[in-house]
């Protein structure tokens, strides 16, 4: 396992690294800043992989610290982030995205020289740019984004296998230290993930497409519900709007971190909506069929959740109706 | 069980009828025109409820007729719809929505005088209007729409319990015969459903909101996927776009049957999208938080799938983030 320390080409995904169980370092102490679902799951996964590791978790919430201890996510819980990072080999910043860069810079100043700092934020460009404006933090930090999670939050829902067969994007730049990148990749692989490398801006552009803009579009759909229609809701509405139940504060932070790529994608969605409205208004069946068939083909080319590799090509469309269609 | 034969008030949902096992008639023969997932499930449910019933199923597809026989959805399969309806007490029209009214009129002319004709179409106003333009069909027909189904199609996926604890909307009008309405309600209740009555136009307006427009919006989201982003897809994108895999022909038919209510709702969704785009562009956190919180509250007021009754009121918002949020 000798991943290249250079950043990937701008516009395309690097292939995922093969799943590796080997890792050439033995972390003795990890610090997790923010012990929620992701931070807690990192703690459990680290302890399963290296049973003797010390895992210090910090949270401002006394209740969350207690739950993290009770569920075994951490071996020590503390309020003071700096204390958690003292002597740590690994530091995971699992706070809301708006706080990550600031904490990385602060903690890089007080953690050991050899420490690796990483994060789990679902935006990367602003975080990495800000961290790299500080030489000491730039030397220790590699951006990470595990594509894993769930609607349930808090350390009580953490699981040691949350990252098993999930993708983790790491986002090196020209300033990233080669040894830190190697260690970051090996670390996520040791926790069961498939790692791929993207530049921070390509990451943000692509995540805007498959996650961030999707979230806001789902909120727009949920917004128009009328209370007297609740009794008529079926599985279609339920699934299409599931993510709209997410934390407004968190998504507002994400919007602030990745505004331009998100609004580009939201405008593309709006353009598609307009085309559908126009075709329905004009009773233009040919255009409507073309738009619906294109959407169906794109949706059907996505592999099942347990198969995380992309198909070689987009398959021919197959009918998979929501309800019945027979004459 | 004495449901009122008069249509419900225009703007509000009638309360669902209590689940009833009693039914004051014993159907001897049913005909199912179009034996797919819904038609096949009706066949299985009828045979479970009345083991001696004859169920004739018609389909243009030889393969589908064979599968319907093999899975026990029907006792006799035939290509000729008129033959299927001869001597039938109950006739379920389970074809694409664009064909239902025409078939109801045709079959009303050749079925017994006492027969009840109903359907499973997810639009109602155009169907009921057209059927009621024919006096003989109007006397025998009651519109139905079971809010049940799935992505899997065909009689091989039919189940006898598809309608258990699901809602079925029946859509009587001033022209609906009281005895047929009573029988339609009792029938769906006998198959396990909770029945509610709505006028055809209220049904279509509300279904545009919770199903039809949602479907087209989901297609718009799926449409903007770029092939190099497939590897980054998580559960959020997957759920938000699930219904976009549905049959374009079926949804194009639905759009043609319910164009105005659907485009009204799509414009409402677009207006919400515009408000989100504007707030993100302007870095207006207050507005963004207000929009996201409103969507979250609406999404959270929807009861879990196994609890089909609406809550008394919309509860206070609770944070339920998609990923982590802890500092």
XYZ file of C-alpha atoms in Angstrom:
654
model
C 0.000 0.000 0.000
C 1.907 3.012 -1.277
C -0.617 5.696 -2.122
C 0.631 8.638 -4.090
C 1.025 11.774 -1.998
C 0.250 14.012 -4.961
C -3.279 15.346 -5.362
C -5.504 13.672 -7.930
C -6.339 15.178 -11.295
C -8.944 17.891 -10.992
C -11.992 16.659 -12.823
C -12.197 12.927 -12.312
C -12.520 10.566 -9.396
C -9.437 8.592 -8.514
C -10.169 4.882 -8.240
C -10.841 3.781 -4.690
C -7.860 2.288 -2.935
C -8.179 -1.440 -2.290
C -9.408 -2.319 1.173
C -6.335 -2.877 3.330
C -6.066 -4.330 6.797
C -2.373 -3.629 7.162
C -1.204 -0.402 8.719
C 2.385 0.396 9.481
C 1.782 2.363 12.626
C 0.285 1.581 15.992
C -1.576 4.586 17.397
C -1.428 4.735 21.173
C -3.770 7.620 21.745
C -6.512 9.230 19.678
C -8.508 12.374 20.386
C -12.031 12.856 19.080
C -13.271 16.435 19.130
C -17.056 16.158 19.175
C -18.371 12.729 20.153
C -21.600 12.352 18.182
C -22.605 9.594 15.779
C -19.510 9.911 13.591
C -17.025 10.718 16.350
C -18.464 7.958 18.530
C -18.280 5.445 15.699
C -14.652 6.390 15.061
C -13.941 5.733 18.742
C -15.578 2.303 18.647
C -13.865 1.391 15.363
C -10.442 2.468 16.670
C -10.905 0.455 19.857
C -11.974 -2.629 17.908
C -8.963 -2.333 15.581
C -6.418 -1.520 18.318
C -7.825 -2.785 21.624
C -5.116 -1.109 23.719
C -5.605 2.372 22.231
C -6.594 5.251 24.496
C -9.445 7.275 23.043
C -10.026 10.699 24.540
C -13.295 12.299 23.525
C -14.222 15.904 24.091
C -17.662 17.446 24.071
C -19.129 20.612 25.507
C -22.137 18.574 26.587
C -21.816 16.756 29.926
C -24.650 14.435 28.865
C -22.869 13.526 25.639
C -19.613 12.865 27.482
C -21.450 10.522 29.835
C -23.140 8.687 26.972
C -19.838 8.379 25.095
C -18.262 6.766 28.145
C -21.250 4.494 28.791
C -21.304 3.203 25.234
C -17.539 2.642 25.150
C -16.897 5.126 22.326
C -14.111 6.676 24.397
C -11.876 5.571 27.242
C -11.733 9.092 28.699
C -14.167 11.956 28.245
C -13.254 15.570 28.872
C -14.538 19.043 28.204
C -11.141 20.523 27.357
C -10.168 19.847 23.744
C -6.534 20.765 24.314
C -6.274 18.278 27.158
C -7.783 15.581 24.898
C -5.108 16.251 22.253
C -2.099 16.164 24.575
C 0.135 13.240 23.493
C -2.372 12.173 20.824
C -1.116 10.443 17.675
C -4.439 10.909 15.902
C -6.899 13.778 16.178
C -10.333 13.608 14.556
C -12.287 16.863 14.394
C -15.980 15.933 14.304
C -17.608 19.302 15.002
C -20.006 21.193 12.718
C -18.230 22.176 9.505
C -18.063 25.872 10.397
C -15.787 25.166 13.370
C -13.420 22.575 11.913
C -10.721 24.819 10.420
C -10.453 27.029 13.498
C -10.117 23.996 15.775
C -7.542 22.362 13.496
C -5.368 25.479 13.719
C -5.798 25.750 17.489
C -5.106 22.083 18.169
C -2.179 21.837 15.741
C -0.442 24.324 18.019
C -0.704 22.147 21.124
C -0.550 18.545 19.876
C 2.618 16.468 19.408
C 4.840 17.150 16.398
C 4.130 13.715 14.881
C 0.330 13.921 15.295
C -2.057 13.518 12.383
C -5.058 15.821 12.308
C -8.073 14.984 10.205
C -11.805 15.712 10.174
C -15.145 14.339 8.983
C -16.697 17.469 7.467
C -18.918 17.122 4.422
C -17.408 20.246 2.875
C -13.684 20.562 2.241
C -12.459 23.556 0.194
C -12.943 26.337 2.756
C -11.728 24.102 5.576
C -8.559 23.019 3.771
C -7.830 26.541 2.470
C -8.140 28.007 5.963
C -6.102 25.260 7.642
C -3.363 25.662 5.023
C -3.106 29.372 5.751
C -1.437 28.237 8.999
C 1.893 26.519 8.346
C 1.886 24.392 11.486
C -1.675 23.147 10.889
C -1.005 22.595 7.171
C 1.872 20.269 8.015
C -0.294 18.049 10.220
C -3.729 18.139 8.568
C -5.379 16.001 5.882
C -9.047 16.582 5.065
C -11.363 13.553 5.237
C -15.041 13.013 4.558
C -16.567 9.646 5.378
C -19.738 9.138 3.340
C -21.540 7.491 6.219
C -24.014 8.542 8.829
C -27.690 8.303 9.451
C -30.698 10.155 10.739
C -30.005 9.069 14.291
C -27.498 11.240 16.054
C -25.449 11.049 19.222
C -22.868 8.597 20.560
C -25.605 6.188 21.669
C -26.189 5.329 18.003
C -22.510 4.910 17.171
C -21.369 1.559 15.769
C -17.891 0.105 15.293
C -18.765 -0.935 11.730
C -20.163 2.394 10.493
C -17.262 2.766 8.043
C -17.181 -0.851 6.813
C -17.427 -0.803 3.017
C -18.255 2.886 3.061
C -16.342 5.423 1.050
C -14.081 7.971 2.667
C -12.856 10.827 0.494
C -9.494 12.294 1.492
C -8.609 15.648 -0.022
C -4.861 16.241 -0.273
C -3.403 19.355 -1.884
C 0.069 20.322 -3.054
C 0.823 21.387 0.513
C -0.215 18.090 2.127
C 2.658 16.201 3.764
C 3.187 12.851 2.031
C 3.542 10.895 5.265
C 0.306 12.318 6.679
C -1.588 11.421 3.518
C -0.241 7.862 3.600
C -1.254 7.545 7.244
C -4.714 9.009 6.674
C -5.455 6.549 3.888
C -4.142 3.598 5.897
C -6.153 4.712 8.912
C -9.522 4.824 7.149
C -8.740 1.527 5.441
C -7.976 0.026 8.833
C -11.462 1.131 9.916
C -12.977 -0.756 6.964
C -13.499 2.037 4.435
C -12.627 2.333 0.767
C -10.607 5.495 0.318
C -10.621 7.755 -2.687
C -8.693 10.974 -3.212
C -10.173 14.142 -4.644
C -9.000 17.726 -4.592
C -11.013 19.777 -2.062
C -12.785 21.747 -4.779
C -13.689 18.676 -6.847
C -14.966 17.051 -3.661
C -17.141 20.058 -2.893
C -18.489 20.279 -6.421
C -19.382 16.587 -6.543
C -20.851 16.509 -3.027
C -22.999 19.508 -3.900
C -24.428 17.314 -6.672
C -25.058 14.091 -4.780
C -25.742 15.376 -1.285
C -25.958 19.093 -0.541
C -28.260 20.294 -3.342
C -30.281 17.085 -3.004
C -30.878 17.971 0.618
C -32.183 21.464 -0.142
C -34.364 20.144 -2.987
C -35.833 17.584 -0.610
C -36.600 20.423 1.833
C -38.371 22.327 -0.957
C -40.568 19.279 -1.641
C -41.350 18.763 2.064
C -42.188 22.476 2.440
C -45.318 22.347 0.318
C -47.083 19.682 2.374
C -50.535 20.715 3.563
C -51.590 19.367 6.925
C -54.823 17.837 5.574
C -52.775 15.742 3.137
C -50.810 13.870 5.791
C -53.282 10.982 5.789
C -52.582 10.388 2.089
C -48.808 10.102 2.350
C -47.256 6.958 0.921
C -43.745 5.609 0.656
C -42.859 7.905 -2.274
C -43.309 11.165 -0.372
C -41.743 9.622 2.690
C -38.521 8.657 0.924
C -38.245 11.768 -1.242
C -38.406 14.000 1.827
C -36.567 11.838 4.392
C -33.462 14.004 4.568
C -35.527 17.178 5.069
C -35.856 16.084 8.712
C -32.133 16.882 9.100
C -30.756 19.540 11.431
C -31.313 23.041 9.931
C -28.257 24.414 11.722
C -25.983 21.766 10.244
C -27.307 22.296 6.723
C -27.154 26.031 7.048
C -23.461 25.630 7.977
C -22.900 23.413 4.954
C -24.593 25.968 2.679
C -22.293 28.673 4.018
C -19.221 26.522 3.358
C -20.138 25.433 -0.165
C -22.521 28.094 -1.464
C -21.473 28.421 -5.113
C -21.435 24.707 -6.060
C -24.733 24.182 -4.220
C -26.552 27.015 -5.970
C -25.206 25.874 -9.356
C -26.789 22.477 -8.757
C -30.014 23.900 -7.336
C -30.347 26.017 -10.484
C -29.816 22.888 -12.592
C -32.598 21.138 -10.642
C -34.834 24.178 -11.116
C -34.155 24.104 -14.851
C -35.281 20.475 -14.955
C -38.387 21.366 -12.951
C -39.168 24.143 -15.416
C -38.770 21.762 -18.342
C -41.170 19.282 -16.676
C -43.706 22.035 -15.906
C -43.531 23.326 -19.485
C -43.981 19.845 -20.958
C -46.974 19.087 -18.713
C -48.549 22.485 -19.410
C -48.090 22.070 -23.162
C -49.304 18.438 -23.106
C -46.046 17.637 -24.872
C -45.885 13.886 -24.250
C -42.696 13.359 -26.276
C -40.687 15.850 -24.236
C -42.155 14.575 -20.971
C -41.271 10.978 -21.852
C -37.743 12.071 -22.804
C -37.233 13.892 -19.486
C -38.708 11.085 -17.378
C -36.753 8.420 -19.230
C -33.474 10.309 -18.766
C -34.152 10.559 -15.017
C -35.105 6.891 -14.830
C -31.916 5.824 -16.609
C -29.725 7.893 -14.297
C -31.508 6.537 -11.219
C -31.273 2.969 -12.428
C -27.538 3.183 -13.168
C -26.846 3.636 -9.446
C -25.745 0.363 -7.901
C -27.435 -1.058 -4.791
C -26.134 0.242 -1.446
C -24.113 -2.910 -0.694
C -22.298 -2.612 -4.010
C -20.300 0.579 -3.738
C -18.446 0.388 -7.017
C -19.880 2.228 -10.017
C -20.988 0.154 -12.999
C -18.840 0.196 -16.125
C -21.558 1.911 -18.077
C -25.129 3.119 -17.782
C -27.405 0.178 -18.595
C -30.401 0.253 -20.884
C -33.562 1.472 -19.143
C -35.906 -1.036 -17.554
C -39.386 -0.285 -16.371
C -39.655 -0.196 -12.582
C -42.913 1.532 -11.842
C -43.943 2.828 -8.446
C -47.392 1.388 -8.865
C -49.001 -0.812 -11.429
C -48.970 -0.529 -15.174
C -50.717 -3.255 -17.085
C -53.401 -3.336 -19.711
C -71.374 0.309 8.907
C -73.621 2.773 7.123
C -71.424 5.128 5.138
C -73.114 8.162 3.716
C -73.637 7.994 -0.034
C -73.248 11.745 -0.376
C -69.878 13.125 -1.413
C -67.694 14.626 1.321
C -67.158 18.337 1.775
C -64.774 19.742 -0.790
C -61.737 20.895 1.090
C -61.194 18.529 3.978
C -60.431 14.864 4.407
C -63.232 12.767 5.747
C -62.140 10.664 8.699
C -61.128 7.175 7.704
C -63.831 4.587 8.203
C -63.130 2.128 10.993
C -61.580 -1.126 9.851
C -64.462 -3.573 9.335
C -64.384 -7.300 8.782
C -68.088 -7.609 8.187
C -69.482 -7.407 4.695
C -73.080 -8.035 3.819
C -72.508 -9.626 0.457
C -70.737 -12.730 -0.743
C -69.135 -12.143 -4.136
C -69.060 -15.275 -6.264
C -66.992 -14.010 -9.140
C -64.576 -11.114 -9.558
C -62.872 -9.858 -12.707
C -59.507 -8.111 -12.626
C -58.665 -6.181 -15.757
C -54.859 -5.932 -15.759
C -53.138 -8.416 -13.450
C -50.019 -6.590 -12.284
C -48.857 -5.886 -8.728
C -52.112 -4.207 -7.668
C -54.504 -6.393 -9.671
C -52.653 -9.520 -8.576
C -52.732 -8.447 -4.932
C -56.481 -7.798 -5.187
C -56.884 -11.350 -6.529
C -54.906 -12.873 -3.672
C -56.704 -10.759 -1.074
C -60.135 -11.663 -2.459
C -59.280 -15.368 -2.469
C -58.008 -15.196 1.086
C -61.179 -13.402 2.236
C -63.626 -15.562 0.257
C -61.906 -18.870 -0.501
C -64.625 -20.083 -2.853
C -64.590 -16.955 -5.048
C -63.779 -17.262 -8.734
C -61.245 -14.662 -9.859
C -60.945 -14.095 -13.584
C -57.919 -12.040 -14.576
C -57.353 -10.536 -17.989
C -54.096 -9.344 -19.480
C -52.912 -8.752 -23.015
C -49.634 -10.407 -22.034
C -49.559 -14.211 -22.232
C -46.556 -14.214 -19.890
C -48.422 -12.163 -17.308
C -51.471 -14.406 -17.526
C -49.254 -17.430 -16.893
C -47.568 -15.772 -13.911
C -50.925 -14.699 -12.484
C -52.137 -18.302 -12.638
C -48.885 -19.702 -11.229
C -48.906 -17.351 -8.248
C -52.572 -17.974 -7.516
C -53.665 -14.379 -8.089
C -56.476 -15.612 -10.333
C -58.393 -18.828 -10.776
C -58.828 -18.257 -14.520
C -56.740 -16.108 -16.856
C -58.004 -14.857 -20.184
C -57.109 -12.345 -22.849
C -60.699 -11.216 -23.444
C -61.809 -8.621 -20.916
C -65.478 -9.023 -21.769
C -65.277 -12.750 -21.156
C -63.650 -12.077 -17.783
C -66.527 -9.784 -16.800
C -69.370 -12.112 -17.782
C -71.353 -12.969 -14.614
C -68.904 -11.000 -12.440
C -70.163 -9.370 -9.213
C -67.035 -7.265 -8.875
C -64.876 -5.737 -11.584
C -61.546 -4.068 -10.778
C -59.969 -2.043 -13.562
C -56.205 -2.040 -12.939
C -54.904 -0.709 -16.253
C -52.847 2.485 -16.781
C -54.916 5.521 -15.809
C -55.403 6.684 -19.398
C -57.421 3.556 -20.252
C -59.588 3.165 -17.143
C -62.591 5.322 -18.093
C -62.903 3.846 -21.571
C -62.767 0.293 -20.197
C -65.292 1.087 -17.469
C -67.763 2.294 -20.093
C -67.137 -0.721 -22.341
C -67.397 -3.272 -19.566
C -70.425 -1.666 -17.914
C -72.257 -2.489 -21.113
C -71.593 -6.208 -20.931
C -71.442 -7.063 -17.237
C -74.389 -8.093 -15.036
C -76.855 -5.434 -13.887
C -75.890 -5.866 -10.215
C -72.120 -5.701 -10.818
C -69.878 -3.179 -9.072
C -67.144 -1.599 -11.174
C -64.201 0.080 -9.516
C -60.577 0.887 -10.331
C -57.182 1.533 -8.721
C -56.055 4.620 -10.655
C -53.992 7.259 -8.893
C -55.924 10.041 -10.615
C -59.682 10.335 -10.343
C -61.345 13.493 -11.717
C -60.992 12.831 -15.450
C -61.807 9.152 -14.983
C -64.951 9.772 -12.933
C -66.109 12.632 -15.187
C -65.750 10.466 -18.280
C -67.389 7.397 -16.745
C -70.314 9.527 -15.530
C -70.901 10.807 -19.053
C -72.244 7.299 -19.705
C -75.423 6.578 -17.729
C -74.993 2.810 -17.584
C -71.364 3.076 -16.418
C -72.208 5.851 -13.943
C -74.762 3.601 -12.252
C -72.236 0.816 -11.663
C -68.927 2.625 -11.072
C -67.240 3.979 -7.927
C -63.709 5.362 -8.200
C -61.071 3.895 -5.858
C -57.406 4.579 -5.256
C -55.489 2.293 -2.919
C -52.405 4.095 -1.597
C -50.278 1.000 -1.812
C -47.784 -0.402 -4.236
C -44.061 -0.645 -4.554
C -41.208 -0.425 -6.991
C -41.557 -4.079 -7.910
C -44.171 -4.723 -10.545
C -45.990 -7.722 -11.936
C -48.207 -10.411 -10.420
C -45.164 -12.317 -9.134
C -44.715 -9.595 -6.493
C -48.381 -9.515 -5.489
C -49.250 -10.207 -1.853
C -52.576 -10.929 -0.166
C -51.817 -8.372 2.553
C -50.852 -5.439 0.307
C -53.919 -3.474 1.465
C -53.695 -4.337 5.158
C -53.681 -1.079 7.123
C -53.245 0.919 3.936
C -55.545 3.728 2.950
C -57.939 3.455 0.074
C -59.589 6.646 -1.127
C -63.031 6.204 -2.699
C -64.353 9.138 -4.700
C -68.156 9.257 -4.850
C -70.025 12.075 -6.553
C -73.647 13.190 -6.561
C -74.273 10.643 -9.313
C -72.809 7.686 -7.412
C -75.366 4.987 -6.517
C -75.648 4.651 -2.740
C -75.585 0.840 -2.785
C -72.449 0.754 -4.923
C -70.662 3.168 -2.584
C -71.617 1.099 0.445
C -70.370 -2.046 -1.257
C -67.107 -0.422 -2.403
C -66.300 0.736 1.119
C -67.171 -2.639 2.623
C -65.113 -4.395 -0.017
C -61.882 -2.499 0.612
C -62.396 -2.838 4.357
C -62.807 -6.583 3.879
C -59.386 -6.568 2.169
C -57.864 -4.877 5.238
C -57.793 -1.213 4.189
C -58.921 1.950 5.927
C -61.277 3.765 3.601
C -61.682 7.497 3.279
C -63.965 9.413 0.956
C -62.913 12.437 -1.050
C -64.458 14.132 -4.039
C -62.514 13.275 -7.231
C -61.119 16.798 -7.571
C -60.015 17.041 -3.922
C -58.404 13.623 -4.291
C -56.501 14.787 -7.380
C -55.397 18.020 -5.774
C -54.128 16.302 -2.639
C -52.459 13.452 -4.514
C -50.695 16.000 -6.713
C -49.205 17.342 -3.473
C -48.131 14.117 -1.789
C -47.372 11.915 -4.768
C -47.504 13.249 -8.317
C -45.528 16.500 -7.977
C -43.158 14.752 -5.565
C -42.448 12.216 -8.266
C -41.564 14.822 -10.890
C -39.429 16.776 -8.415
C -37.557 13.579 -7.588
C -36.957 13.093 -11.328
C -35.570 16.633 -11.562
C -33.098 15.855 -8.755
C -32.057 12.537 -10.330
C -31.593 14.243 -13.722
C -28.601 16.308 -12.689
C -26.436 13.361 -11.613
C -23.067 13.259 -13.342
C -21.695 9.826 -14.061
C -18.385 10.515 -12.248
C -20.328 11.239 -9.052
C -21.930 7.815 -8.750
C -19.166 6.571 -6.445
C -20.021 9.326 -3.955
C -23.702 8.550 -3.611
C -24.976 7.968 -0.099
C -28.350 7.108 1.387
C -29.639 10.687 1.047
C -29.437 10.835 -2.741
C -30.652 7.265 -2.961
C -33.851 7.917 -1.007
C -34.575 11.347 -2.480
C -34.479 9.927 -6.009
C -35.920 6.443 -5.426
C -39.229 7.075 -7.181
C -37.487 8.537 -10.239
C -36.827 4.925 -11.264
C -40.574 4.609 -11.905
C -42.082 3.875 -15.328
C -41.999 7.041 -17.522
C -45.072 5.915 -19.462
C -47.134 5.543 -16.300
C -46.091 8.936 -14.955
C -46.612 10.600 -18.295
C -50.177 9.192 -18.216
C -50.681 10.541 -14.694
C -49.415 13.975 -15.763
C -51.899 14.006 -18.628
C -54.761 13.097 -16.267
C -53.937 15.615 -13.538
C -51.940 18.368 -15.245
C -53.217 21.497 -13.509
C -52.932 20.358 -9.868
C -49.492 18.888 -10.591
C -48.086 22.050 -12.171
C -49.508 24.165 -9.330
C -47.536 22.063 -6.860
C -44.401 21.947 -9.012
C -44.484 25.755 -9.156
C -44.795 25.833 -5.359
C -41.743 23.579 -5.074
C -39.877 25.811 -7.522
C -40.772 28.856 -5.451
C -39.270 27.161 -2.377
C -36.156 26.266 -4.369
C -35.826 29.893 -5.471
C -36.129 31.078 -1.874
C -33.397 28.630 -0.818
C -31.128 29.672 -3.704
C -31.642 33.362 -2.885
C -30.909 32.846 0.815
C -27.736 30.862 0.086
C -26.567 33.402 -2.526
C -27.198 36.315 -0.154
C -25.596 34.501 2.810
C -28.859 35.224 4.614
C -28.584 32.728 7.459
C -31.796 33.818 9.172
C -33.939 33.173 6.114
C -32.161 29.918 5.368
C -32.696 28.688 8.942
C -36.374 29.672 8.730
C -36.888 27.766 5.470
C -34.999 24.668 6.625
C -36.764 24.642 9.990
C -40.187 24.882 8.345
C -39.332 21.916 6.095
C -37.987 19.950 9.050
C -41.143 20.553 11.083
C -43.397 19.436 8.240
C -41.308 16.324 7.650
C -41.216 15.464 11.328
C -44.997 15.792 11.749
C -45.511 12.815 9.428
C -46.151 9.667 11.439
C -44.141 6.480 10.897
C -45.390 4.176 8.094
C -47.001 1.696 10.477
C -49.019 4.471 12.111
C -51.324 5.712 9.389
C -53.378 8.144 11.403
C -52.341 11.801 11.322
C -51.187 13.387 14.564
C -53.508 15.823 16.291
C -51.114 18.678 15.673
C -47.679 19.436 14.307
C -45.160 18.820 17.098
C -42.336 21.130 18.089
C -39.204 20.598 16.005
C -36.519 18.232 17.189
C -33.056 17.993 15.719
C -32.585 14.872 13.619
C -29.477 15.476 11.567
C -28.414 13.376 8.608
C -24.861 13.329 9.828
C -23.147 14.526 12.931
C -23.397 17.829 14.695
C -21.522 18.241 17.929
C -19.009 20.727 19.184
